[in-house]
Amino acid sequence: MEANPAHSRLTAIALAFMAVIWVSPFSWLFLNAFNPAATGSLAIPQSIGLDNFAQAVSGNAGRQFLNSMLIAAGTATLSVVVGIAAAYPLSRLKIPGRNAFLWTLVLLRMLPSAGVLVPLYFAAQRGGLLNQFGVIVALTILNLPFTLLLLKNFFDTVPIELEEAAYVEGASLFQIVTRIVLPMSRAGIAVVWFFSFTGAWNEFLLPLIFSRVEAGFPMSVGLYAAFGQQGSVQYGFLAAYSIIYAAPAVGVYFLLRRNMNTGFAGVGVKG
């Protein structure tokens, strides 16, 4: 069927309009980040420099970046380790009410984080965990429902016959898990690690309340504090800070993209 020229032009204009809206914030970020004299306007800079990036990776900003990496990587790794240890038995053992238990955990996780913040805070206070390690533990606890559900579903796809054959050959449970189950489930593990990492990286409320001191704040809290710091908005610093803030999540995605593409295709919830 021949396309209507007027309809095609309207479609092209609409797509171009949407592209401009989508690209404008990123253009503003890059133009101001590389402009030593950024004023917050969307304009071509008269000079280009890396002064804003140098400021965004030094001093308090640099420490906040390291804090974010520690919290995000620690939460993702601990979530995966605890999730594997709990999800594998749930996948292989015939436990009555297993699926109901998992879905109950997921439904509880649907509660807003603020709803469980108070008991988490007092539990951490009693345990002396009002610090970055406490943030990692709290975020791992909040991640566990989805982590368990996703990993169990991936472990369910590993043929039990392979494990039985390895057991007959004399392999121990540890060898079966580390040499058969985990390699065949690496796509699911990559998905869980990525979502745990990005979730912890973007977390704002728990680090703000648990860390208590500026030296323990991650970048999400630092970005909030940077607005209006010292009575003025430093547009170049904020733009560079925002780019650096987004870079690790993008980098982790590209590092894991091969396994994640398989993992996204394989994610499914079985009843």
Short mmCIF file of N, CA and C in Angstrom, two decimals, residues 63-170:
data_model
loop_
_atom_site.label_atom_id
_atom_site.label_comp_id
_atom_site.label_asym_id
_atom_site.label_seq_id
_atom_site.Cartn_x
_atom_site.Cartn_y
_atom_site.Cartn_z
N ARG A 63 35.18 11.33 47.30
CA ARG A 63 34.87 10.39 48.38
C ARG A 63 33.45 9.84 48.25
N GLN A 64 32.52 10.68 47.81
CA GLN A 64 31.14 10.21 47.60
C GLN A 64 31.08 9.16 46.49
N PHE A 65 31.90 9.32 45.47
CA PHE A 65 31.94 8.32 44.40
C PHE A 65 32.41 6.97 44.95
N LEU A 66 33.46 6.99 45.75
CA LEU A 66 33.96 5.74 46.35
C LEU A 66 32.92 5.13 47.29
N ASN A 67 32.23 5.98 48.06
CA ASN A 67 31.17 5.47 48.94
C ASN A 67 30.07 4.79 48.14
N SER A 68 29.69 5.40 47.01
CA SER A 68 28.64 4.81 46.17
C SER A 68 29.10 3.47 45.61
N MET A 69 30.36 3.39 45.16
CA MET A 69 30.87 2.14 44.61
C MET A 69 30.87 1.05 45.68
N LEU A 70 31.29 1.43 46.90
CA LEU A 70 31.32 0.46 47.99
C LEU A 70 29.92 -0.06 48.31
N ILE A 71 28.95 0.86 48.43
CA ILE A 71 27.58 0.46 48.78
C ILE A 71 26.95 -0.36 47.66
N ALA A 72 27.10 0.10 46.41
CA ALA A 72 26.43 -0.58 45.29
C ALA A 72 27.06 -1.95 45.02
N ALA A 73 28.39 -2.01 44.93
CA ALA A 73 29.05 -3.30 44.66
C ALA A 73 28.88 -4.26 45.83
N GLY A 74 28.96 -3.73 47.06
CA GLY A 74 28.78 -4.59 48.24
C GLY A 74 27.37 -5.14 48.32
N THR A 75 26.37 -4.30 48.06
CA THR A 75 24.98 -4.77 48.09
C THR A 75 24.72 -5.81 47.01
N ALA A 76 25.20 -5.54 45.78
CA ALA A 76 24.96 -6.48 44.68
C ALA A 76 25.62 -7.83 44.95
N THR A 77 26.85 -7.80 45.43
CA THR A 77 27.57 -9.06 45.68
C THR A 77 26.94 -9.83 46.83
N LEU A 78 26.62 -9.12 47.93
CA LEU A 78 26.00 -9.80 49.07
C LEU A 78 24.62 -10.35 48.71
N SER A 79 23.86 -9.60 47.91
CA SER A 79 22.54 -10.07 47.48
C SER A 79 22.65 -11.35 46.66
N VAL A 80 23.64 -11.40 45.77
CA VAL A 80 23.81 -12.60 44.93
C VAL A 80 24.25 -13.79 45.77
N VAL A 81 25.22 -13.58 46.68
CA VAL A 81 25.73 -14.69 47.51
C VAL A 81 24.62 -15.26 48.39
N VAL A 82 23.91 -14.37 49.10
CA VAL A 82 22.82 -14.82 49.98
C VAL A 82 21.68 -15.42 49.15
N GLY A 83 21.40 -14.79 48.00
CA GLY A 83 20.33 -15.29 47.14
C GLY A 83 20.62 -16.68 46.61
N ILE A 84 21.86 -16.94 46.20
CA ILE A 84 22.22 -18.28 45.71
C ILE A 84 22.07 -19.31 46.82
N ALA A 85 22.57 -18.97 48.01
CA ALA A 85 22.52 -19.91 49.13
C ALA A 85 21.08 -20.26 49.51
N ALA A 86 20.14 -19.32 49.31
CA ALA A 86 18.75 -19.58 49.69
C ALA A 86 17.92 -20.10 48.52
N ALA A 87 18.22 -19.66 47.30
CA ALA A 87 17.38 -20.02 46.15
C ALA A 87 17.63 -21.45 45.68
N TYR A 88 18.84 -21.93 45.80
CA TYR A 88 19.12 -23.29 45.30
C TYR A 88 18.34 -24.36 46.09
N PRO A 89 18.35 -24.33 47.42
CA PRO A 89 17.49 -25.29 48.14
C PRO A 89 16.02 -25.14 47.79
N LEU A 90 15.55 -23.89 47.62
CA LEU A 90 14.15 -23.69 47.27
C LEU A 90 13.83 -24.27 45.90
N SER A 91 14.82 -24.30 45.01
CA SER A 91 14.61 -24.86 43.68
C SER A 91 14.62 -26.38 43.69
N ARG A 92 15.43 -27.00 44.53
CA ARG A 92 15.63 -28.45 44.46
C ARG A 92 14.82 -29.24 45.49
N LEU A 93 14.48 -28.62 46.62
CA LEU A 93 13.76 -29.35 47.66
C LEU A 93 12.25 -29.15 47.51
N LYS A 94 11.51 -30.21 47.77
CA LYS A 94 10.04 -30.15 47.72
C LYS A 94 9.52 -29.62 49.05
N ILE A 95 9.47 -28.30 49.17
CA ILE A 95 9.04 -27.66 50.41
C ILE A 95 7.56 -27.27 50.27
N PRO A 96 6.69 -27.74 51.14
CA PRO A 96 5.27 -27.36 51.05
C PRO A 96 5.08 -25.84 51.15
N GLY A 97 4.26 -25.29 50.27
CA GLY A 97 3.98 -23.86 50.30
C GLY A 97 5.14 -23.00 49.82
N ARG A 98 6.04 -23.60 49.03
CA ARG A 98 7.24 -22.88 48.58
C ARG A 98 6.89 -21.64 47.75
N ASN A 99 6.04 -21.82 46.75
CA ASN A 99 5.69 -20.68 45.89
C ASN A 99 4.90 -19.62 46.65
N ALA A 100 4.02 -20.07 47.54
CA ALA A 100 3.26 -19.09 48.34
C ALA A 100 4.21 -18.27 49.21
N PHE A 101 5.24 -18.93 49.75
CA PHE A 101 6.22 -18.23 50.57
C PHE A 101 6.97 -17.17 49.76
N LEU A 102 7.37 -17.56 48.53
CA LEU A 102 8.11 -16.61 47.69
C LEU A 102 7.24 -15.42 47.31
N TRP A 103 6.02 -15.68 46.90
CA TRP A 103 5.16 -14.58 46.48
C TRP A 103 4.75 -13.70 47.66
N THR A 104 4.67 -14.28 48.84
CA THR A 104 4.39 -13.46 50.03
C THR A 104 5.54 -12.49 50.27
N LEU A 105 6.77 -12.98 50.10
CA LEU A 105 7.93 -12.10 50.26
C LEU A 105 7.89 -10.97 49.24
N VAL A 106 7.53 -11.32 47.99
CA VAL A 106 7.48 -10.30 46.95
C VAL A 106 6.40 -9.26 47.25
N LEU A 107 5.24 -9.73 47.71
CA LEU A 107 4.16 -8.79 48.04
C LEU A 107 4.59 -7.87 49.19
N LEU A 108 5.29 -8.42 50.18
CA LEU A 108 5.78 -7.57 51.28
C LEU A 108 6.77 -6.53 50.76
N ARG A 109 7.55 -6.93 49.74
CA ARG A 109 8.53 -5.98 49.17
C ARG A 109 7.85 -4.84 48.44
N MET A 110 6.58 -5.06 48.04
CA MET A 110 5.85 -4.00 47.34
C MET A 110 5.57 -2.82 48.26
N LEU A 111 5.68 -3.03 49.57
CA LEU A 111 5.46 -1.93 50.50
C LEU A 111 6.51 -0.84 50.26
N PRO A 112 6.13 0.43 50.37
CA PRO A 112 7.12 1.50 50.21
C PRO A 112 8.27 1.35 51.20
N SER A 113 9.47 1.72 50.73
CA SER A 113 10.65 1.61 51.61
C SER A 113 10.47 2.39 52.90
N ALA A 114 9.76 3.53 52.80
CA ALA A 114 9.54 4.34 54.00
C ALA A 114 8.74 3.58 55.05
N GLY A 115 7.93 2.60 54.61
CA GLY A 115 7.11 1.84 55.54
C GLY A 115 7.91 0.91 56.42
N VAL A 116 9.08 0.48 55.94
CA VAL A 116 9.92 -0.43 56.74
C VAL A 116 11.16 0.28 57.27
N LEU A 117 11.24 1.58 57.00
CA LEU A 117 12.45 2.31 57.38
C LEU A 117 12.63 2.39 58.89
N VAL A 118 11.53 2.64 59.61
CA VAL A 118 11.63 2.81 61.06
C VAL A 118 12.13 1.53 61.75
N PRO A 119 11.50 0.34 61.48
CA PRO A 119 12.04 -0.87 62.14
C PRO A 119 13.47 -1.18 61.70
N LEU A 120 13.80 -0.92 60.43
CA LEU A 120 15.18 -1.16 59.99
C LEU A 120 16.16 -0.25 60.73
N TYR A 121 15.75 1.01 60.92
CA TYR A 121 16.63 1.96 61.58
C TYR A 121 16.92 1.54 63.02
N PHE A 122 15.85 1.16 63.76
CA PHE A 122 16.06 0.80 65.16
C PHE A 122 16.82 -0.53 65.28
N ALA A 123 16.58 -1.46 64.33
CA ALA A 123 17.35 -2.71 64.34
C ALA A 123 18.83 -2.43 64.09
N ALA A 124 19.11 -1.53 63.15
CA ALA A 124 20.50 -1.17 62.86
C ALA A 124 21.13 -0.43 64.03
N GLN A 125 20.33 0.41 64.69
CA GLN A 125 20.86 1.13 65.86
C GLN A 125 21.24 0.16 66.97
N ARG A 126 20.38 -0.84 67.21
CA ARG A 126 20.68 -1.84 68.25
C ARG A 126 21.92 -2.65 67.88
N GLY A 127 22.10 -2.92 66.58
CA GLY A 127 23.22 -3.74 66.14
C GLY A 127 24.49 -2.95 65.83
N GLY A 128 24.46 -1.63 66.07
CA GLY A 128 25.64 -0.82 65.78
C GLY A 128 25.94 -0.74 64.29
N LEU A 129 24.89 -0.71 63.46
CA LEU A 129 25.08 -0.73 62.01
C LEU A 129 24.62 0.57 61.35
N LEU A 130 24.66 1.66 62.08
CA LEU A 130 24.34 2.94 61.44
C LEU A 130 25.58 3.46 60.73
N ASN A 131 25.93 2.76 59.68
CA ASN A 131 27.11 3.10 58.87
C ASN A 131 26.91 2.51 57.47
N GLN A 132 27.96 2.54 56.67
CA GLN A 132 27.82 2.06 55.28
C GLN A 132 27.55 0.55 55.23
N PHE A 133 28.16 -0.21 56.14
CA PHE A 133 27.88 -1.64 56.15
C PHE A 133 26.41 -1.90 56.49
N GLY A 134 25.86 -1.09 57.39
CA GLY A 134 24.45 -1.20 57.71
C GLY A 134 23.57 -0.92 56.50
N VAL A 135 23.97 0.06 55.68
CA VAL A 135 23.22 0.35 54.44
C VAL A 135 23.26 -0.87 53.51
N ILE A 136 24.43 -1.50 53.38
CA ILE A 136 24.56 -2.68 52.51
C ILE A 136 23.67 -3.81 53.01
N VAL A 137 23.68 -4.05 54.33
CA VAL A 137 22.86 -5.13 54.89
C VAL A 137 21.37 -4.83 54.69
N ALA A 138 20.96 -3.59 54.95
CA ALA A 138 19.54 -3.22 54.82
C ALA A 138 19.08 -3.35 53.36
N LEU A 139 19.89 -2.88 52.43
CA LEU A 139 19.51 -2.98 51.01
C LEU A 139 19.48 -4.43 50.55
N THR A 140 20.40 -5.25 51.08
CA THR A 140 20.38 -6.68 50.73
C THR A 140 19.10 -7.34 51.22
N ILE A 141 18.68 -7.00 52.43
CA ILE A 141 17.43 -7.55 52.96
C ILE A 141 16.25 -7.15 52.08
N LEU A 142 16.23 -5.89 51.65
CA LEU A 142 15.13 -5.43 50.80
C LEU A 142 15.18 -6.08 49.42
N ASN A 143 16.38 -6.42 48.94
CA ASN A 143 16.51 -7.04 47.61
C ASN A 143 16.16 -8.52 47.60
N LEU A 144 16.24 -9.17 48.73
CA LEU A 144 16.17 -10.63 48.76
C LEU A 144 14.90 -11.23 48.14
N PRO A 145 13.70 -10.67 48.34
CA PRO A 145 12.52 -11.29 47.72
C PRO A 145 12.64 -11.48 46.21
N PHE A 146 12.97 -10.41 45.48
CA PHE A 146 13.11 -10.53 44.03
C PHE A 146 14.33 -11.37 43.67
N THR A 147 15.40 -11.25 44.44
CA THR A 147 16.59 -12.05 44.17
C THR A 147 16.29 -13.54 44.27
N LEU A 148 15.58 -13.93 45.33
CA LEU A 148 15.22 -15.33 45.52
C LEU A 148 14.34 -15.83 44.38
N LEU A 149 13.34 -15.03 44.02
CA LEU A 149 12.41 -15.46 42.98
C LEU A 149 13.11 -15.63 41.63
N LEU A 150 13.93 -14.65 41.26
CA LEU A 150 14.62 -14.72 39.97
C LEU A 150 15.62 -15.87 39.93
N LEU A 151 16.45 -15.99 40.97
CA LEU A 151 17.46 -17.05 40.96
C LEU A 151 16.82 -18.44 41.01
N LYS A 152 15.76 -18.59 41.77
CA LYS A 152 15.08 -19.89 41.82
C LYS A 152 14.59 -20.27 40.43
N ASN A 153 14.00 -19.32 39.71
CA ASN A 153 13.51 -19.63 38.37
C ASN A 153 14.64 -20.02 37.43
N PHE A 154 15.80 -19.40 37.56
CA PHE A 154 16.94 -19.79 36.71
C PHE A 154 17.48 -21.16 37.11
N PHE A 155 17.54 -21.41 38.41
CA PHE A 155 18.01 -22.73 38.85
C PHE A 155 17.05 -23.83 38.40
N ASP A 156 15.75 -23.50 38.31
CA ASP A 156 14.77 -24.49 37.84
C ASP A 156 15.04 -24.94 36.41
N THR A 157 15.70 -24.06 35.62
CA THR A 157 15.94 -24.39 34.21
C THR A 157 17.17 -25.28 34.03
N VAL A 158 17.98 -25.46 35.05
CA VAL A 158 19.17 -26.32 34.95
C VAL A 158 18.71 -27.79 35.04
N PRO A 159 18.99 -28.62 34.03
CA PRO A 159 18.52 -30.02 34.06
C PRO A 159 19.04 -30.77 35.28
N ILE A 160 18.12 -31.34 36.01
CA ILE A 160 18.50 -32.09 37.22
C ILE A 160 19.33 -33.33 36.86
N GLU A 161 19.18 -33.82 35.61
CA GLU A 161 19.92 -35.02 35.20
C GLU A 161 21.43 -34.77 35.21
N LEU A 162 21.84 -33.56 34.88
CA LEU A 162 23.28 -33.24 34.92
C LEU A 162 23.82 -33.34 36.33
N GLU A 163 23.06 -32.84 37.30
CA GLU A 163 23.50 -32.91 38.69
C GLU A 163 23.52 -34.35 39.18
N GLU A 164 22.54 -35.13 38.79
CA GLU A 164 22.49 -36.53 39.20
C GLU A 164 23.67 -37.31 38.61
N ALA A 165 24.01 -37.01 37.34
CA ALA A 165 25.16 -37.69 36.72
C ALA A 165 26.46 -37.32 37.43
N ALA A 166 26.60 -36.04 37.79
CA ALA A 166 27.80 -35.61 38.50
C ALA A 166 27.87 -36.25 39.88
N TYR A 167 26.73 -36.38 40.53
CA TYR A 167 26.70 -37.01 41.86
C TYR A 167 27.12 -38.48 41.77
N VAL A 168 26.64 -39.16 40.73
CA VAL A 168 27.02 -40.57 40.54
C VAL A 168 28.51 -40.69 40.31
N GLU A 169 29.10 -39.69 39.63
CA GLU A 169 30.54 -39.70 39.37
C GLU A 169 31.37 -39.33 40.59
N GLY A 170 30.70 -38.99 41.69
CA GLY A 170 31.42 -38.71 42.92
C GLY A 170 31.59 -37.23 43.26
#
